[in-house]
Amino acid sequence: MAWLNVGLLEDIPRLGSRLLVSEKGNIALFRSSSDQVFAVQDRCPHKGGVLSQGIVHGCKVTCPLHSWIIDLAAGEAVAPDVGHVKKFAVKVENESVFLDLP
Amino acid sequence: MKSQREKLVCIGNGMAGIRTLEELLKLDSDSYDITVFGAEPHNNYNRILLSPVLAGEKNFTDIILNDDNWYAENNITLYKGHTVTEINRIKRLVITKSGESVPYDRLLIATGSNAFIIPVPGHQLQGVVGFRDVKDVDVMLEYAARGGHAVVIGGGLLGLEAANGLMKQGMSVSVVHVTDVLMNNQLDQVAANLLQTELEKRGVQFLLSAQTEMILGEESVTGVRFKDGREVAANLVVMAVGIRPNIELAKRANLYCERGIVVSDTLQSYDPRIYAVGECAQHRGLAYGLVAPLFEQAKVCANHLAKYGIARYEGSVTSTKLKVTGIDLFSAGDFLGNDQTEEIVFKDAQRNIYKKLVIEDNRIKGAVMYGDTMDGSWYFQLMRDATDITAFRENILFGKAHVGDAGHGEVNQIASLPDDAEICGCNGVCKKTIVNAITGQGLFTLDEVRKYTKASASCGSCTGLVEQILANTVGDYSTAPHKKSLCSCTDFTHDEVRKAIRKEGIADIFALMQVLNWKTPDGCATCRPALNYYLLCEFPGTYQDDPQSRFINERAHANIQKDGTYSVVPRIWGGLTSPKELRAIADVAEKYHVPTVKITGGQRIDLLGVKKEDLPKMWADLNAQGMVSGHAYGKSLRTVKTCVGSQWCRFGTQTAMSMGIELEKITWGSWTPHKFKMAVSGCPRNCAEATIKDFGVVGVESGWELHIGGNGGVKIRGTDLLCKVKTDEEVVEYCTAFMQLYRQEAHYLERTAPWIERVGLAYVKQKIVDDESGRKRLAAAFIESQHYAQTDPWAECVAQPMAFKPLAVLKEEIA
Ligand SMILES: Cc1cc2nc3c(=O)[nH]c(=O)nc-3n(C[C@H](O)[C@H](O)[C@H](O)COP(=O)(O)OP(=O)(O)OC[C@H]3O[C@@H](n4cnc5c(N)ncnc54)[C@H](O)[C@@H]3O)c2cc1C
Ligand code: HEM
Ligand code: SF4
Ligand code: FES
């Protein structure tokens, strides 16, 4: 495990998201209304929509392109749609967000 | 834990009972230990499809709704083939014929109906059957295998479906009916005659105005005799004269019954532990005999069983279709009319088409259609919503045919379409995909099909087709919901939510959700933007706009493109620009390597393919040259197109350009339920295409004509004329008043055209044209809200560009 400090929790809006640019593709960080943070690859399993730009509700995000709903905790599209999105481990310590890049 | 669960017992393993359990399990799968008793030795099946089974078009296995696994997975104890004979309300026990006894905390009675067998002499002979369950169908098939003649007593829906099936199975068939109008509960004389002629062509014989006196035979049936002395030979007699709610059991338990078990709006009987749903229940004086009402009852009953207690059943409006292949027939509501009503009738004897609408007070009260039922569900929806039809009354009988961009209007026999026929053009869904989803996932309603296949989930013009596929695949459930909730997070409608906002005065989305008992913690991508808009409209000065409840286009103030880049459209007032502005646009296009520069249909310039992090910089550069956002991305005022008008044009009567600029300066920045477009033409030649805009202004010698409710797009709609005015000041006043009325009363994501069709042009005219002080108040409210709305979103974002940058850039070496 290599935890990487990627920024402050307060810089991610509640029920919103921020982007991490990485060489292996962009990663979307989401913050729920109860301050849970999720990190997934910023590519919708449907047609590659940018999930970071969707509306966040519960621990889910609705893709802005064709409204698939992605469960961020599970890394899976919500039924009836089927699709998988890569998850990354994240934790929040002392108001900072840490990401584990494999 | 287990011991604390309450015991729920359901008597009746049929459509209403099991549907209630399904609805309950969706809400709460934990609170009850569930036991089901069913007199039939089968799992729950789709009773309405017994007709196609009889006709040999389906097998019994095709129509099973819940297999053994379903009961097992949901921990339901099922007693198949067990008839309940006693309910002991004091000990709270249910006792069966074979002596089982099971305790309950709550009891659900869903015993359906029995076929009514007229007690004439001979009714107990072999070969006399009702038409109610698989057992009856088996008996009929057994007789049909031997050929011969069948007499069906009863010329209603069931009787005709039975006659059709028996004929398909090779019997000759006579239908006997007491009056001279077939299906007299659903049809008027004209439609009934058309139907009779068609069925006669297929070989069915009819004996009308005939009263059965006795059934002849020693042991088995040999014939039927009528009161007027006529006699017909018969090997099989099917009694299809009606149904009687099955309330024996309830009566014996001393539950209060009239025609059915009397229930309240929460489907509770006089003993509040005991609920009744389906055909055995009587609600507000009515016992229903169709499935659509039962499904509505099931929802409410489940809601109450799950102890939510927020739903009420208020009765149903029903419609009927006949399930005889090749015959299209539809009937709904008060199809006969009375002296208060008028009729609109269309009849084409050559093509055998007949349509009649019964109208009262410009609203549809009832409908009968024969031969072409394509628009049945549309009329039914207009009827249930009590939509004012004035605006399209003259064309209403031609149907919603102009909906079809792909010629959908031509197709009325969905069954004849090939599997790969595209049904939903928006989402590219073909017929087979829809049929597979319906059968594979066990779907019943339009909403479910939308969710699983996305068919008709976008523009909705294929809704009628999808409903027909549903009807063809699982039978007709008349799926249009009774009242449409805003989304699945709530049971409240758009109008109820807006009313609550006004009443409670809550200017916060999440507080509002709490007060209205939202079912999800923070809503979804459907309701959050709607609530955000409603609050913004209601409290323009005080409501704090919630960017996280806006679609990305409105959050980023630019249109997201399919590759994740954005487009930038600066506002070009009234479509007039200058070398300075053009130079500024050219400069940013070069500086930020914009790959595509496009002149839009709205008389502006679109810069496409911009990276998100470049947006604030580009905006800052454009702002510096005096240009602002064009809101090309928003549910808001888009453009005001103009023609050159009398300032240049030799035909011009009015100054279209300056009028357009003035309107755009006053209205820019306002948020609306859906996008809002305007245009101003200088004379009736109308080069600015003002008559397909939400608000169109056309110059004439004496002043201006004002047109409303037009749009282009999938379903093009020309405007309706609102009125004529003389001065420019009046144009502004009417325009702002109209926008404000639309802002206050339309549903979120409802454009002006469907809104006007829903409330009626007469209503809008009354508010905007007739009521002068009301118009002035609306216009003033609009201007007031513009104080807060007219801030350039670009300038605001330039001031705080954080959200447009990535939080961090991860380099290989740190990772
Ligand atoms: C041939 C046919 C065609 C139809 N076509 C249409 C149509 O096109 N459109 C439409 O909307 N509707 C149609 N209907 C009507 C529709 O099927 C009924 O409205 C619906 O099935 C009623 O549901 P229910 O649960 O109230 O009753 P049922 O589905 O009849 O279920 C009641 C169940 O309770 C069982 N039961 C009764 N008493 C006891 C007891 N004491 N103990 C244990 N179990 C008991 C019965 O055996 C039965 O299985 C049709 C009906 C028939 C027969
Ligand atoms: C119903 C479906 C429609 C959709 C989904 C739609 C979508 C869009 C989108 C996404 C844009 C922005 C392009 C961009 O800048 O990235 C746009 C712009 C535009 N659309 Fe449509 N549109 C629809 C119907 C129409 C119709 C029917 C018309 C005209 C008859 C129309 C006229 C325009 C014009 C003129 C623009 C340029 C906007 C401007 O200059 O502000 N659109 N539309
Ligand atoms: S609408 Fe009339 S005034 Fe305007 S450009 Fe066309 S012809 Fe000229
Ligand atoms: S790309 Fe996400 S829903 Fe289509």
Tab-separated table of N, CA, C and O in Angstrom, chain A residues 13-91:
chain	number	residue	atom	x	y	z
A	13	PRO	N	-16.473	19.373	-3.371
A	13	PRO	CA	-17.785	19.796	-2.861
A	13	PRO	C	-18.634	18.601	-2.422
A	13	PRO	O	-18.529	17.533	-3.032
A	14	ARG	N	-19.434	18.787	-1.374
A	14	ARG	CA	-20.382	17.740	-0.976
A	14	ARG	C	-21.295	17.410	-2.143
A	14	ARG	O	-21.762	18.335	-2.821
A	15	LEU	N	-21.574	16.137	-2.339
A	15	LEU	CA	-22.395	15.680	-3.480
A	15	LEU	C	-21.801	16.169	-4.801
A	15	LEU	O	-22.504	16.430	-5.756
A	16	GLY	N	-20.462	16.310	-4.796
A	16	GLY	CA	-19.812	16.733	-6.021
A	16	GLY	C	-18.564	15.896	-6.246
A	16	GLY	O	-18.373	14.863	-5.599
A	17	SER	N	-17.728	16.352	-7.167
A	17	SER	CA	-16.541	15.557	-7.442
A	17	SER	C	-15.402	16.427	-7.928
A	17	SER	O	-15.593	17.579	-8.311
A	18	ARG	N	-14.193	15.865	-7.885
A	18	ARG	CA	-13.007	16.503	-8.470
A	18	ARG	C	-12.233	15.443	-9.233
A	18	ARG	O	-12.402	14.255	-9.000
A	19	LEU	N	-11.372	15.923	-10.070
A	19	LEU	CA	-10.665	15.040	-10.975
A	19	LEU	C	-9.210	14.888	-10.542
A	19	LEU	O	-8.602	15.831	-10.065
A	20	LEU	N	-8.654	13.686	-10.718
A	20	LEU	CA	-7.219	13.490	-10.574
A	20	LEU	C	-6.701	13.084	-11.938
A	20	LEU	O	-7.202	12.143	-12.546
A	21	VAL	N	-5.734	13.825	-12.430
A	21	VAL	CA	-5.172	13.474	-13.738
A	21	VAL	C	-4.021	12.526	-13.498
A	21	VAL	O	-3.136	12.807	-12.684
A	22	SER	N	-4.043	11.374	-14.099
A	22	SER	CA	-2.929	10.454	-13.906
A	22	SER	C	-2.557	9.867	-15.259
A	22	SER	O	-3.323	9.909	-16.213
A	23	GLU	N	-1.333	9.340	-15.328
A	23	GLU	CA	-0.853	8.838	-16.610
A	23	GLU	C	-1.644	7.618	-17.037
A	23	GLU	O	-1.676	7.264	-18.199
A	24	LYS	N	-2.252	6.951	-16.087
A	24	LYS	CA	-2.998	5.745	-16.437
A	24	LYS	C	-4.475	6.050	-16.679
A	24	LYS	O	-5.315	5.157	-16.625
A	25	GLY	N	-4.793	7.293	-16.907
A	25	GLY	CA	-6.206	7.652	-17.129
A	25	GLY	C	-6.718	8.456	-15.954
A	25	GLY	O	-6.209	8.337	-14.829
A	26	ASN	N	-7.720	9.263	-16.186
A	26	ASN	CA	-8.211	10.138	-15.130
A	26	ASN	C	-8.999	9.370	-14.073
A	26	ASN	O	-9.665	8.379	-14.364
A	27	ILE	N	-8.903	9.873	-12.848
A	27	ILE	CA	-9.620	9.261	-11.736
A	27	ILE	C	-10.578	10.306	-11.162
A	27	ILE	O	-10.203	11.468	-10.983
A	28	ALA	N	-11.814	9.890	-10.919
A	28	ALA	CA	-12.797	10.809	-10.357
A	28	ALA	C	-12.927	10.551	-8.862
A	28	ALA	O	-13.053	9.414	-8.431
A	29	LEU	N	-12.863	11.634	-8.074
A	29	LEU	CA	-13.069	11.530	-6.616
A	29	LEU	C	-14.455	12.099	-6.313
A	29	LEU	O	-14.781	13.193	-6.765
A	30	PHE	N	-15.248	11.366	-5.550
A	30	PHE	CA	-16.596	11.832	-5.223
A	30	PHE	C	-16.739	11.979	-3.720
A	30	PHE	O	-16.127	11.227	-2.955
A	31	ARG	N	-17.558	12.926	-3.313
A	31	ARG	CA	-17.834	13.090	-1.880
A	31	ARG	C	-19.345	13.033	-1.673
A	31	ARG	O	-20.095	13.778	-2.303
A	32	SER	N	-19.772	12.136	-0.793
A	32	SER	CA	-21.211	11.974	-0.564
A	32	SER	C	-21.703	12.990	0.460
A	32	SER	O	-20.911	13.724	1.052
A	33	SER	N	-23.026	12.997	0.698
A	33	SER	CA	-23.558	13.964	1.658
A	33	SER	C	-23.069	13.656	3.073
A	33	SER	O	-23.042	14.513	3.927
A	34	SER	N	-22.668	12.378	3.312
A	34	SER	CA	-22.172	12.052	4.650
A	34	SER	C	-20.643	12.020	4.673
A	34	SER	O	-20.039	11.360	5.512
A	35	ASP	N	-20.012	12.715	3.704
A	35	ASP	CA	-18.562	12.861	3.632
A	35	ASP	C	-17.783	11.584	3.360
A	35	ASP	O	-16.593	11.503	3.644
A	36	GLN	N	-18.470	10.566	2.825
A	36	GLN	CA	-17.706	9.421	2.338
A	36	GLN	C	-17.036	9.832	1.039
A	36	GLN	O	-17.612	10.584	0.258
A	37	VAL	N	-15.815	9.319	0.808
A	37	VAL	CA	-15.129	9.646	-0.444
A	37	VAL	C	-14.925	8.362	-1.245
A	37	VAL	O	-14.614	7.313	-0.690
A	38	PHE	N	-15.174	8.448	-2.530
A	38	PHE	CA	-14.984	7.304	-3.430
A	38	PHE	C	-14.067	7.721	-4.573
A	38	PHE	O	-14.093	8.880	-4.992
A	39	ALA	N	-13.301	6.752	-5.066
A	39	ALA	CA	-12.477	7.044	-6.239
A	39	ALA	C	-12.685	5.960	-7.276
A	39	ALA	O	-12.566	4.770	-6.971
A	40	VAL	N	-13.044	6.356	-8.465
A	40	VAL	CA	-13.183	5.391	-9.554
A	40	VAL	C	-12.592	5.990	-10.822
A	40	VAL	O	-12.418	7.208	-10.930
A	41	GLN	N	-12.300	5.119	-11.752
A	41	GLN	CA	-11.834	5.575	-13.038
A	41	GLN	C	-12.903	6.464	-13.677
A	41	GLN	O	-14.089	6.146	-13.606
A	42	ASP	N	-12.479	7.556	-14.323
A	42	ASP	CA	-13.436	8.542	-14.825
A	42	ASP	C	-13.956	8.153	-16.205
A	42	ASP	O	-13.914	8.941	-17.149
A	43	ARG	N	-14.437	6.937	-16.304
A	43	ARG	CA	-14.919	6.450	-17.614
A	43	ARG	C	-16.146	5.602	-17.378
A	43	ARG	O	-16.089	4.560	-16.738
A	44	CYS	N	-17.263	6.051	-17.913
A	44	CYS	CA	-18.491	5.278	-17.743
A	44	CYS	C	-18.390	3.967	-18.523
A	44	CYS	O	-17.913	3.961	-19.656
A	45	PRO	N	-18.823	2.855	-17.918
A	45	PRO	CA	-18.752	1.580	-18.629
A	45	PRO	C	-19.657	1.534	-19.859
A	45	PRO	O	-19.513	0.658	-20.695
A	46	HIS	N	-20.578	2.473	-19.963
A	46	HIS	CA	-21.450	2.471	-21.140
A	46	HIS	C	-20.688	2.963	-22.370
A	46	HIS	O	-20.238	2.155	-23.172
A	47	LYS	N	-20.494	4.246	-22.522
A	47	LYS	CA	-19.772	4.725	-23.702
A	47	LYS	C	-18.686	5.717	-23.308
A	47	LYS	O	-18.425	6.685	-24.029
A	48	GLY	N	-18.101	5.476	-22.140
A	48	GLY	CA	-16.947	6.279	-21.772
A	48	GLY	C	-17.244	7.678	-21.282
A	48	GLY	O	-16.363	8.525	-21.261
A	49	GLY	N	-18.482	7.943	-20.881
A	49	GLY	CA	-18.823	9.273	-20.360
A	49	GLY	C	-17.976	9.638	-19.139
A	49	GLY	O	-17.500	8.768	-18.414
A	50	VAL	N	-17.792	10.963	-18.933
A	50	VAL	CA	-16.974	11.390	-17.796
A	50	VAL	C	-17.846	11.413	-16.541
A	50	VAL	O	-18.651	12.317	-16.333
A	51	LEU	N	-17.670	10.403	-15.703
A	51	LEU	CA	-18.509	10.256	-14.507
A	51	LEU	C	-18.335	11.420	-13.552
A	51	LEU	O	-19.265	11.813	-12.850
A	52	SER	N	-17.134	12.011	-13.522
A	52	SER	CA	-16.871	13.112	-12.586
A	52	SER	C	-17.823	14.274	-12.830
A	52	SER	O	-17.971	15.131	-11.976
A	53	GLN	N	-18.480	14.321	-13.986
A	53	GLN	CA	-19.352	15.449	-14.283
A	53	GLN	C	-20.826	15.141	-14.019
A	53	GLN	O	-21.701	15.919	-14.380
A	54	GLY	N	-21.096	13.992	-13.407
A	54	GLY	CA	-22.487	13.606	-13.177
A	54	GLY	C	-23.051	14.166	-11.885
A	54	GLY	O	-22.354	14.826	-11.116
A	55	ILE	N	-24.334	13.880	-11.650
A	55	ILE	CA	-24.972	14.294	-10.395
A	55	ILE	C	-24.817	13.164	-9.381
A	55	ILE	O	-25.078	12.001	-9.685
A	56	VAL	N	-24.353	13.516	-8.167
A	56	VAL	CA	-24.077	12.519	-7.141
A	56	VAL	C	-25.278	12.427	-6.197
A	56	VAL	O	-25.828	13.443	-5.783
A	57	HIS	N	-25.707	11.207	-5.890
A	57	HIS	CA	-26.811	11.015	-4.943
A	57	HIS	C	-26.589	9.708	-4.208
A	57	HIS	O	-26.260	8.706	-4.827
A	58	GLY	N	-26.759	9.713	-2.892
A	58	GLY	CA	-26.422	8.530	-2.113
A	58	GLY	C	-24.964	8.208	-2.377
A	58	GLY	O	-24.117	9.099	-2.412
A	59	CYS	N	-24.618	6.918	-2.585
A	59	CYS	CA	-23.242	6.620	-2.980
A	59	CYS	C	-23.224	6.287	-4.464
A	59	CYS	O	-22.539	5.389	-4.907
A	60	LYS	N	-24.045	7.020	-5.213
A	60	LYS	CA	-24.141	6.755	-6.655
A	60	LYS	C	-23.940	8.042	-7.449
A	60	LYS	O	-24.100	9.142	-6.932
A	61	VAL	N	-23.572	7.846	-8.713
A	61	VAL	CA	-23.488	8.999	-9.598
A	61	VAL	C	-24.251	8.663	-10.876
A	61	VAL	O	-24.234	7.514	-11.314
A	62	THR	N	-24.950	9.664	-11.423
A	62	THR	CA	-25.642	9.469	-12.707
A	62	THR	C	-24.779	10.048	-13.812
A	62	THR	O	-24.429	11.230	-13.771
A	63	CYS	N	-24.429	9.212	-14.773
A	63	CYS	CA	-23.541	9.644	-15.858
A	63	CYS	C	-24.210	10.758	-16.673
A	63	CYS	O	-25.392	10.677	-16.979
A	64	PRO	N	-23.442	11.809	-17.016
A	64	PRO	CA	-24.067	12.934	-17.722
A	64	PRO	C	-24.449	12.611	-19.163
A	64	PRO	O	-25.247	13.330	-19.754
A	65	LEU	N	-23.902	11.567	-19.738
A	65	LEU	CA	-24.193	11.349	-21.172
A	65	LEU	C	-25.524	10.648	-21.414
A	65	LEU	O	-26.353	11.117	-22.172
A	66	HIS	N	-25.738	9.486	-20.817
A	66	HIS	CA	-27.010	8.785	-21.087
A	66	HIS	C	-27.651	8.278	-19.796
A	66	HIS	O	-28.407	7.303	-19.809
A	67	SER	N	-27.276	8.864	-18.679
A	67	SER	CA	-27.957	8.606	-17.405
A	67	SER	C	-27.862	7.177	-16.874
A	67	SER	O	-28.776	6.713	-16.214
A	68	TRP	N	-26.784	6.468	-17.157
A	68	TRP	CA	-26.573	5.240	-16.391
A	68	TRP	C	-26.273	5.653	-14.947
A	68	TRP	O	-25.718	6.736	-14.712
A	69	ILE	N	-26.674	4.787	-14.018
A	69	ILE	CA	-26.356	5.083	-12.623
A	69	ILE	C	-25.259	4.130	-12.159
A	69	ILE	O	-25.361	2.917	-12.350
A	70	ILE	N	-24.195	4.691	-11.597
A	70	ILE	CA	-23.064	3.868	-11.172
A	70	ILE	C	-23.005	3.867	-9.649
A	70	ILE	O	-22.985	4.931	-9.026
A	71	ASP	N	-22.981	2.664	-9.067
A	71	ASP	CA	-22.807	2.539	-7.626
A	71	ASP	C	-21.320	2.653	-7.329
A	71	ASP	O	-20.527	1.795	-7.717
A	72	LEU	N	-20.940	3.729	-6.641
A	72	LEU	CA	-19.515	4.008	-6.460
A	72	LEU	C	-18.876	3.063	-5.450
A	72	LEU	O	-17.709	2.737	-5.545
A	73	ALA	N	-19.669	2.617	-4.479
A	73	ALA	CA	-19.122	1.706	-3.477
A	73	ALA	C	-18.831	0.351	-4.111
A	73	ALA	O	-17.837	-0.301	-3.794
A	74	ALA	N	-19.709	-0.080	-5.009
A	74	ALA	CA	-19.537	-1.398	-5.603
A	74	ALA	C	-18.698	-1.347	-6.879
A	74	ALA	O	-18.157	-2.358	-7.308
A	75	GLY	N	-18.620	-0.162	-7.491
A	75	GLY	CA	-17.927	-0.078	-8.769
A	75	GLY	C	-18.707	-0.733	-9.893
A	75	GLY	O	-18.145	-1.174	-10.878
A	76	GLU	N	-20.028	-0.789	-9.735
A	76	GLU	CA	-20.860	-1.462	-10.733
A	76	GLU	C	-22.011	-0.544	-11.153
A	76	GLU	O	-22.501	0.243	-10.357
A	77	ALA	N	-22.467	-0.730	-12.394
A	77	ALA	CA	-23.658	-0.023	-12.839
A	77	ALA	C	-24.862	-0.603	-12.097
A	77	ALA	O	-24.890	-1.786	-11.759
A	78	VAL	N	-25.852	0.254	-11.822
A	78	VAL	CA	-27.052	-0.193	-11.133
A	78	VAL	C	-27.989	-0.853	-12.152
A	78	VAL	O	-28.126	-0.362	-13.273
A	79	ALA	N	-28.606	-1.978	-11.760
A	79	ALA	CA	-29.509	-2.691	-12.657
A	79	ALA	C	-30.597	-1.733	-13.126
A	79	ALA	O	-30.990	-0.846	-12.375
A	80	PRO	N	-31.138	-1.872	-14.289
A	80	PRO	CA	-30.924	-2.967	-15.242
A	80	PRO	C	-29.628	-2.887	-16.042
A	80	PRO	O	-29.323	-3.834	-16.749
A	81	ASP	N	-28.884	-1.799	-15.945
A	81	ASP	CA	-27.670	-1.732	-16.749
A	81	ASP	C	-26.588	-2.594	-16.124
A	81	ASP	O	-26.577	-2.821	-14.915
A	82	VAL	N	-25.667	-3.058	-16.928
A	82	VAL	CA	-24.607	-3.925	-16.431
A	82	VAL	C	-23.278	-3.365	-16.898
A	82	VAL	O	-23.093	-3.118	-18.086
A	83	GLY	N	-22.368	-3.163	-15.966
A	83	GLY	CA	-21.051	-2.669	-16.347
A	83	GLY	C	-20.208	-2.465	-15.105
A	83	GLY	O	-20.735	-2.294	-14.002
A	84	HIS	N	-18.903	-2.484	-15.292
A	84	HIS	CA	-17.990	-2.415	-14.170
A	84	HIS	C	-17.085	-1.208	-14.348
A	84	HIS	O	-16.665	-0.893	-15.453
A	85	VAL	N	-16.803	-0.531	-13.250
A	85	VAL	CA	-15.843	0.562	-13.344
A	85	VAL	C	-14.770	0.339	-12.273
A	85	VAL	O	-15.062	-0.121	-11.169
A	86	LYS	N	-13.533	0.621	-12.658
A	86	LYS	CA	-12.415	0.312	-11.762
A	86	LYS	C	-12.446	1.230	-10.532
A	86	LYS	O	-12.596	2.442	-10.652
A	87	LYS	N	-12.296	0.610	-9.337
A	87	LYS	CA	-12.304	1.389	-8.091
A	87	LYS	C	-10.884	1.546	-7.570
A	87	LYS	O	-10.036	0.716	-7.825
A	88	PHE	N	-10.666	2.594	-6.779
A	88	PHE	CA	-9.386	2.754	-6.091
A	88	PHE	C	-9.675	2.943	-4.612
A	88	PHE	O	-10.698	3.534	-4.241
A	89	ALA	N	-8.760	2.424	-3.789
A	89	ALA	CA	-8.960	2.598	-2.349
A	89	ALA	C	-8.651	4.053	-1.973
A	89	ALA	O	-7.699	4.638	-2.478
A	90	VAL	N	-9.524	4.634	-1.115
A	90	VAL	CA	-9.273	6.002	-0.635
A	90	VAL	C	-9.510	6.038	0.870
A	90	VAL	O	-10.314	5.261	1.390
A	91	LYS	N	-8.872	6.944	1.561
A	91	LYS	CA	-9.203	7.183	2.962
A	91	LYS	C	-9.039	8.666	3.275
A	91	LYS	O	-8.344	9.386	2.544
